[in-house]
Amino acid sequence: MDDESTLDDPGEALRLIEHEQVNVIRHVTPDPRLMYWPWGLTWLISFGLSFLRYGPDGRALVALPEWVPLTSLTALMIAAGIFTGVAGARSGRHISGPSSRQGVMYGISWSAGFSGLAILFGRVSDSIPDSLQALLWGGGMVTLVGALYMAGGAIWSAWDMFVLGAWISVVNAAGVLWGPGWHALVVSVAGGGGLLAAGLIGWMRRR
Amino acid sequence: MTSVNNELPELDPVIHAQARLRVVAALSQLSRGDRIAFPRLQEILRMTAGNLSVHLRKLEDAGYVEVTKTHRGRTPATLVHLTARGRLAFDDYVSTLRTLIDPGEGT
């Protein structure tokens, strides 16, 4: 029984502490790949489809049915939202207190933001020219995502998350200024790519 | 079996046992005020329930952890958290270790 065994080497004790702390963090925080990759793929695929269908200057680069881009965006967003919600909740299971309340409040902020924008855009859709519809929906939703990631960085003092949010915000604003079609391309490649990179970097850091 | 080692007289004997050091180090990573369920802590630390209970009791006796029994719906749950005193003791322990490694550093 090594129940009361001690470490006589202080360096070894420090290493044990560090090892145990890293181990706990790995258990109680979600794998960054699970949190970012579903969104990265969602953006890459659905904004990619949007670019192909509603290309710059209203050209359809590929003659997809009109409903494809928005339907794929909606379906993939719901899937990614459920997936990351479950993955996030799983890592915090059986831990109660301020941090789980923080997580729940943050999750609700996302839902509130998305719902609010969907209601607003749905309400004004009829008076907006078709050529700007995709820009309005895409640009509006991505603005929200960028801001919420930056806020998440502030909540958890997570510099990576803040940088990701800032990157998304910049990419999005540049895309909006560039115009319809181009916005979808930029968000698909740079935004989706940024999310995939964030998942990879976060995962490599915690290994 | 070694008792508290004479070469390291300043180290807090409650934390200095390897098993309890692991428990305290793990709990120190949770946010202040968060409580973790006993089975989850056991899973993270890879300790048997009996072993973990014994060490938690010693830490509780020292006032370093607080163990609360509660109910989640109908199932009873045991929640564990590091007290402010435990957090302080752990910080002191770590800085003592650093001082032992490099006497010029720490307090």
Tab-separated table of C-alpha atoms in Angstrom, chain A:
chain	number	residue	atom	x	y	z
A	1	MET	CA	0.000	0.000	0.000
A	2	ASP	CA	1.636	3.242	-1.096
A	3	ASP	CA	-1.098	5.260	0.519
A	4	GLU	CA	1.093	7.657	2.456
A	5	SER	CA	4.085	7.503	0.127
A	6	THR	CA	5.736	10.829	-0.533
A	7	LEU	CA	7.981	12.260	-3.195
A	8	ASP	CA	11.325	13.282	-1.790
A	9	ASP	CA	12.379	15.145	-4.895
A	10	PRO	CA	10.580	18.504	-5.124
A	11	GLY	CA	11.080	18.529	-8.889
A	12	GLU	CA	9.277	15.233	-9.151
A	13	ALA	CA	6.439	16.571	-6.996
A	14	LEU	CA	6.092	19.602	-9.295
A	15	ARG	CA	5.995	17.319	-12.329
A	16	LEU	CA	3.293	15.201	-10.708
A	17	ILE	CA	1.242	18.334	-10.005
A	18	GLU	CA	1.611	19.566	-13.554
A	19	HIS	CA	0.754	16.150	-14.971
A	20	GLU	CA	-2.400	15.941	-12.862
A	21	GLN	CA	-3.461	19.487	-13.749
A	22	VAL	CA	-3.068	18.862	-17.472
A	23	ASN	CA	-4.978	15.612	-17.091
A	24	VAL	CA	-7.896	17.379	-15.384
A	25	ILE	CA	-8.061	20.106	-18.010
A	26	ARG	CA	-8.136	17.455	-20.719
A	27	HIS	CA	-11.097	15.823	-18.964
A	28	VAL	CA	-13.175	18.869	-18.116
A	29	THR	CA	-12.734	21.009	-21.233
A	30	PRO	CA	-14.045	19.888	-24.608
A	31	ASP	CA	-11.691	18.728	-27.346
A	32	PRO	CA	-11.216	21.830	-29.570
A	33	ARG	CA	-11.585	19.653	-32.674
A	34	LEU	CA	-15.096	18.661	-31.597
A	35	MET	CA	-16.015	22.293	-30.929
A	36	TYR	CA	-14.616	23.913	-34.098
A	37	TRP	CA	-14.509	21.339	-36.883
A	38	PRO	CA	-18.283	20.868	-37.244
A	39	TRP	CA	-18.600	24.641	-37.775
A	40	GLY	CA	-15.597	24.787	-40.082
A	41	LEU	CA	-17.095	22.087	-42.289
A	42	THR	CA	-20.520	23.731	-42.173
A	43	TRP	CA	-19.069	27.005	-43.470
A	44	LEU	CA	-16.755	25.408	-46.003
A	45	ILE	CA	-19.599	23.381	-47.506
A	46	SER	CA	-22.587	25.703	-47.327
A	47	PHE	CA	-20.881	29.024	-48.103
A	48	GLY	CA	-19.008	27.151	-50.816
A	49	LEU	CA	-22.327	26.026	-52.310
A	50	SER	CA	-23.675	29.549	-51.964
A	51	PHE	CA	-20.696	30.913	-53.915
A	52	LEU	CA	-21.203	28.341	-56.667
A	53	ARG	CA	-24.935	29.064	-56.955
A	54	TYR	CA	-24.935	32.812	-56.307
A	55	GLY	CA	-21.550	33.831	-57.636
A	56	PRO	CA	-20.263	37.369	-58.098
A	57	ASP	CA	-22.416	39.641	-60.311
A	58	GLY	CA	-25.347	37.247	-59.952
A	59	ARG	CA	-23.761	34.530	-62.075
A	60	ALA	CA	-24.576	30.916	-61.256
A	61	LEU	CA	-21.221	29.174	-61.589
A	62	VAL	CA	-22.895	25.811	-61.099
A	63	ALA	CA	-26.602	25.408	-61.896
A	64	LEU	CA	-27.666	24.041	-58.501
A	65	PRO	CA	-31.336	24.281	-57.521
A	66	GLU	CA	-31.984	27.593	-55.780
A	67	TRP	CA	-32.856	26.069	-52.413
A	68	VAL	CA	-29.644	24.090	-52.019
A	69	PRO	CA	-27.286	26.638	-50.365
A	70	LEU	CA	-29.676	27.978	-47.720
A	71	THR	CA	-31.104	24.537	-46.946
A	72	SER	CA	-27.654	23.043	-46.505
A	73	LEU	CA	-26.614	25.985	-44.313
A	74	THR	CA	-29.672	25.607	-42.098
A	75	ALA	CA	-29.390	21.813	-41.828
A	76	LEU	CA	-25.650	21.792	-41.190
A	77	MET	CA	-25.916	24.638	-38.668
A	78	ILE	CA	-28.547	22.777	-36.681
A	79	ALA	CA	-26.438	19.601	-36.776
A	80	ALA	CA	-23.267	21.448	-35.758
A	81	GLY	CA	-25.140	23.304	-33.000
A	82	ILE	CA	-26.496	20.081	-31.500
A	83	PHE	CA	-23.164	18.307	-31.847
A	84	THR	CA	-21.080	21.024	-30.201
A	85	GLY	CA	-23.744	21.598	-27.546
A	86	VAL	CA	-23.611	17.920	-26.569
A	87	ALA	CA	-19.792	17.788	-26.707
A	88	GLY	CA	-19.525	20.917	-24.543
A	89	ALA	CA	-22.065	19.684	-22.014
A	90	ARG	CA	-20.423	16.254	-21.827
A	91	SER	CA	-17.071	17.673	-20.784
A	92	GLY	CA	-18.708	19.644	-17.975
A	93	ARG	CA	-20.870	16.776	-16.729
A	94	HIS	CA	-20.996	16.143	-12.992
A	95	ILE	CA	-19.428	19.516	-12.302
A	96	SER	CA	-21.793	22.067	-10.861
A	97	GLY	CA	-21.311	25.666	-9.946
A	98	PRO	CA	-20.400	28.958	-11.591
A	99	SER	CA	-18.636	27.476	-14.630
A	100	SER	CA	-21.565	25.335	-15.741
A	101	ARG	CA	-23.866	28.329	-15.327
A	102	GLN	CA	-21.447	30.354	-17.454
A	103	GLY	CA	-21.533	27.669	-20.148
A	104	VAL	CA	-25.320	27.534	-20.170
A	105	MET	CA	-25.630	31.327	-20.357
A	106	TYR	CA	-23.124	31.437	-23.194
A	107	GLY	CA	-25.028	28.711	-25.049
A	108	ILE	CA	-28.306	30.602	-24.630
A	109	SER	CA	-26.639	33.782	-25.954
A	110	TRP	CA	-25.880	31.966	-29.209
A	111	SER	CA	-29.478	30.765	-29.566
A	112	ALA	CA	-30.860	34.195	-28.690
A	113	GLY	CA	-28.583	35.904	-31.217
A	114	PHE	CA	-29.374	33.515	-34.046
A	115	SER	CA	-33.117	33.593	-33.359
A	116	GLY	CA	-33.153	37.379	-33.123
A	117	LEU	CA	-31.397	37.780	-36.457
A	118	ALA	CA	-33.554	35.126	-38.146
A	119	ILE	CA	-36.696	36.942	-37.008
A	120	LEU	CA	-35.368	40.304	-38.164
A	121	PHE	CA	-34.098	39.079	-41.539
A	122	GLY	CA	-37.264	37.045	-42.133
A	123	ARG	CA	-39.310	40.191	-41.464
A	124	VAL	CA	-37.397	42.428	-43.888
A	125	SER	CA	-36.601	39.775	-46.523
A	126	ASP	CA	-39.481	40.772	-48.817
A	127	SER	CA	-38.215	44.326	-49.192
A	128	ILE	CA	-34.597	43.384	-49.866
A	129	PRO	CA	-33.525	42.693	-53.467
A	130	ASP	CA	-32.800	39.018	-54.175
A	131	SER	CA	-29.213	39.852	-55.038
A	132	LEU	CA	-28.583	40.984	-51.440
A	133	GLN	CA	-30.471	38.218	-49.602
A	134	ALA	CA	-27.510	35.865	-49.262
A	135	LEU	CA	-25.268	38.735	-48.180
A	136	LEU	CA	-27.756	39.871	-45.546
A	137	TRP	CA	-28.231	36.401	-44.025
A	138	GLY	CA	-24.657	35.251	-44.372
A	139	GLY	CA	-23.057	38.536	-43.333
A	140	GLY	CA	-25.421	39.011	-40.394
A	141	MET	CA	-24.983	35.505	-38.981
A	142	VAL	CA	-21.199	35.537	-39.394
A	143	THR	CA	-20.992	38.955	-37.664
A	144	LEU	CA	-22.744	37.371	-34.690
A	145	VAL	CA	-20.422	34.352	-34.684
A	146	GLY	CA	-17.311	36.541	-34.745
A	147	ALA	CA	-18.552	38.707	-31.884
A	148	LEU	CA	-19.624	35.725	-29.761
A	149	TYR	CA	-16.268	33.997	-30.167
A	150	MET	CA	-14.543	37.200	-29.101
A	151	ALA	CA	-16.849	37.406	-26.086
A	152	GLY	CA	-16.093	33.725	-25.334
A	153	GLY	CA	-12.413	34.588	-25.365
A	154	ALA	CA	-13.129	37.288	-22.788
A	155	ILE	CA	-15.200	34.977	-20.566
A	156	TRP	CA	-12.644	32.156	-20.419
A	157	SER	CA	-9.502	34.294	-20.905
A	158	ALA	CA	-8.933	32.220	-24.028
A	159	TRP	CA	-6.680	34.170	-26.337
A	160	ASP	CA	-7.037	31.598	-29.160
A	161	MET	CA	-10.798	31.962	-29.140
A	162	PHE	CA	-10.585	35.740	-29.157
A	163	VAL	CA	-8.183	35.709	-32.113
A	164	LEU	CA	-10.469	33.323	-33.993
A	165	GLY	CA	-13.436	35.653	-33.399
A	166	ALA	CA	-11.447	38.680	-34.494
A	167	TRP	CA	-10.267	36.866	-37.632
A	168	ILE	CA	-13.844	35.870	-38.502
A	169	SER	CA	-15.042	39.446	-37.938
A	170	VAL	CA	-12.366	40.897	-40.212
A	171	VAL	CA	-12.873	38.289	-42.927
A	172	ASN	CA	-16.620	38.822	-42.776
A	173	ALA	CA	-16.416	42.613	-42.995
A	174	ALA	CA	-14.012	42.370	-45.937
A	175	GLY	CA	-16.359	39.923	-47.674
A	176	VAL	CA	-19.394	42.134	-47.125
A	177	LEU	CA	-17.547	45.142	-48.586
A	178	TRP	CA	-16.376	43.061	-51.526
A	179	GLY	CA	-19.986	42.212	-52.286
A	180	PRO	CA	-22.426	39.366	-52.892
A	181	GLY	CA	-20.849	36.142	-54.083
A	182	TRP	CA	-17.368	37.138	-52.996
A	183	HIS	CA	-18.577	37.224	-49.394
A	184	ALA	CA	-19.569	33.557	-49.596
A	185	LEU	CA	-16.219	32.606	-51.088
A	186	VAL	CA	-14.221	34.481	-48.465
A	187	VAL	CA	-16.265	33.148	-45.552
A	188	SER	CA	-16.132	29.610	-46.905
A	189	VAL	CA	-12.379	29.496	-47.427
A	190	ALA	CA	-10.935	31.935	-44.857
A	191	GLY	CA	-13.695	31.634	-42.251
A	192	GLY	CA	-14.239	27.868	-42.528
A	193	GLY	CA	-10.493	27.374	-42.858
A	194	GLY	CA	-9.923	29.529	-39.752
A	195	LEU	CA	-12.303	27.338	-37.743
A	196	LEU	CA	-10.593	24.155	-38.920
A	197	ALA	CA	-7.195	25.653	-38.074
A	198	ALA	CA	-8.412	26.760	-34.617
A	199	GLY	CA	-9.548	23.193	-33.864
A	200	LEU	CA	-6.239	21.761	-34.994
A	201	ILE	CA	-4.082	24.293	-33.114
A	202	GLY	CA	-6.138	23.926	-29.924
A	203	TRP	CA	-5.865	20.165	-30.107
A	204	MET	CA	-2.108	20.201	-30.693
A	205	ARG	CA	-1.576	22.580	-27.763
A	206	ARG	CA	-3.298	20.341	-25.279
A	207	ARG	CA	-1.736	17.063	-26.337
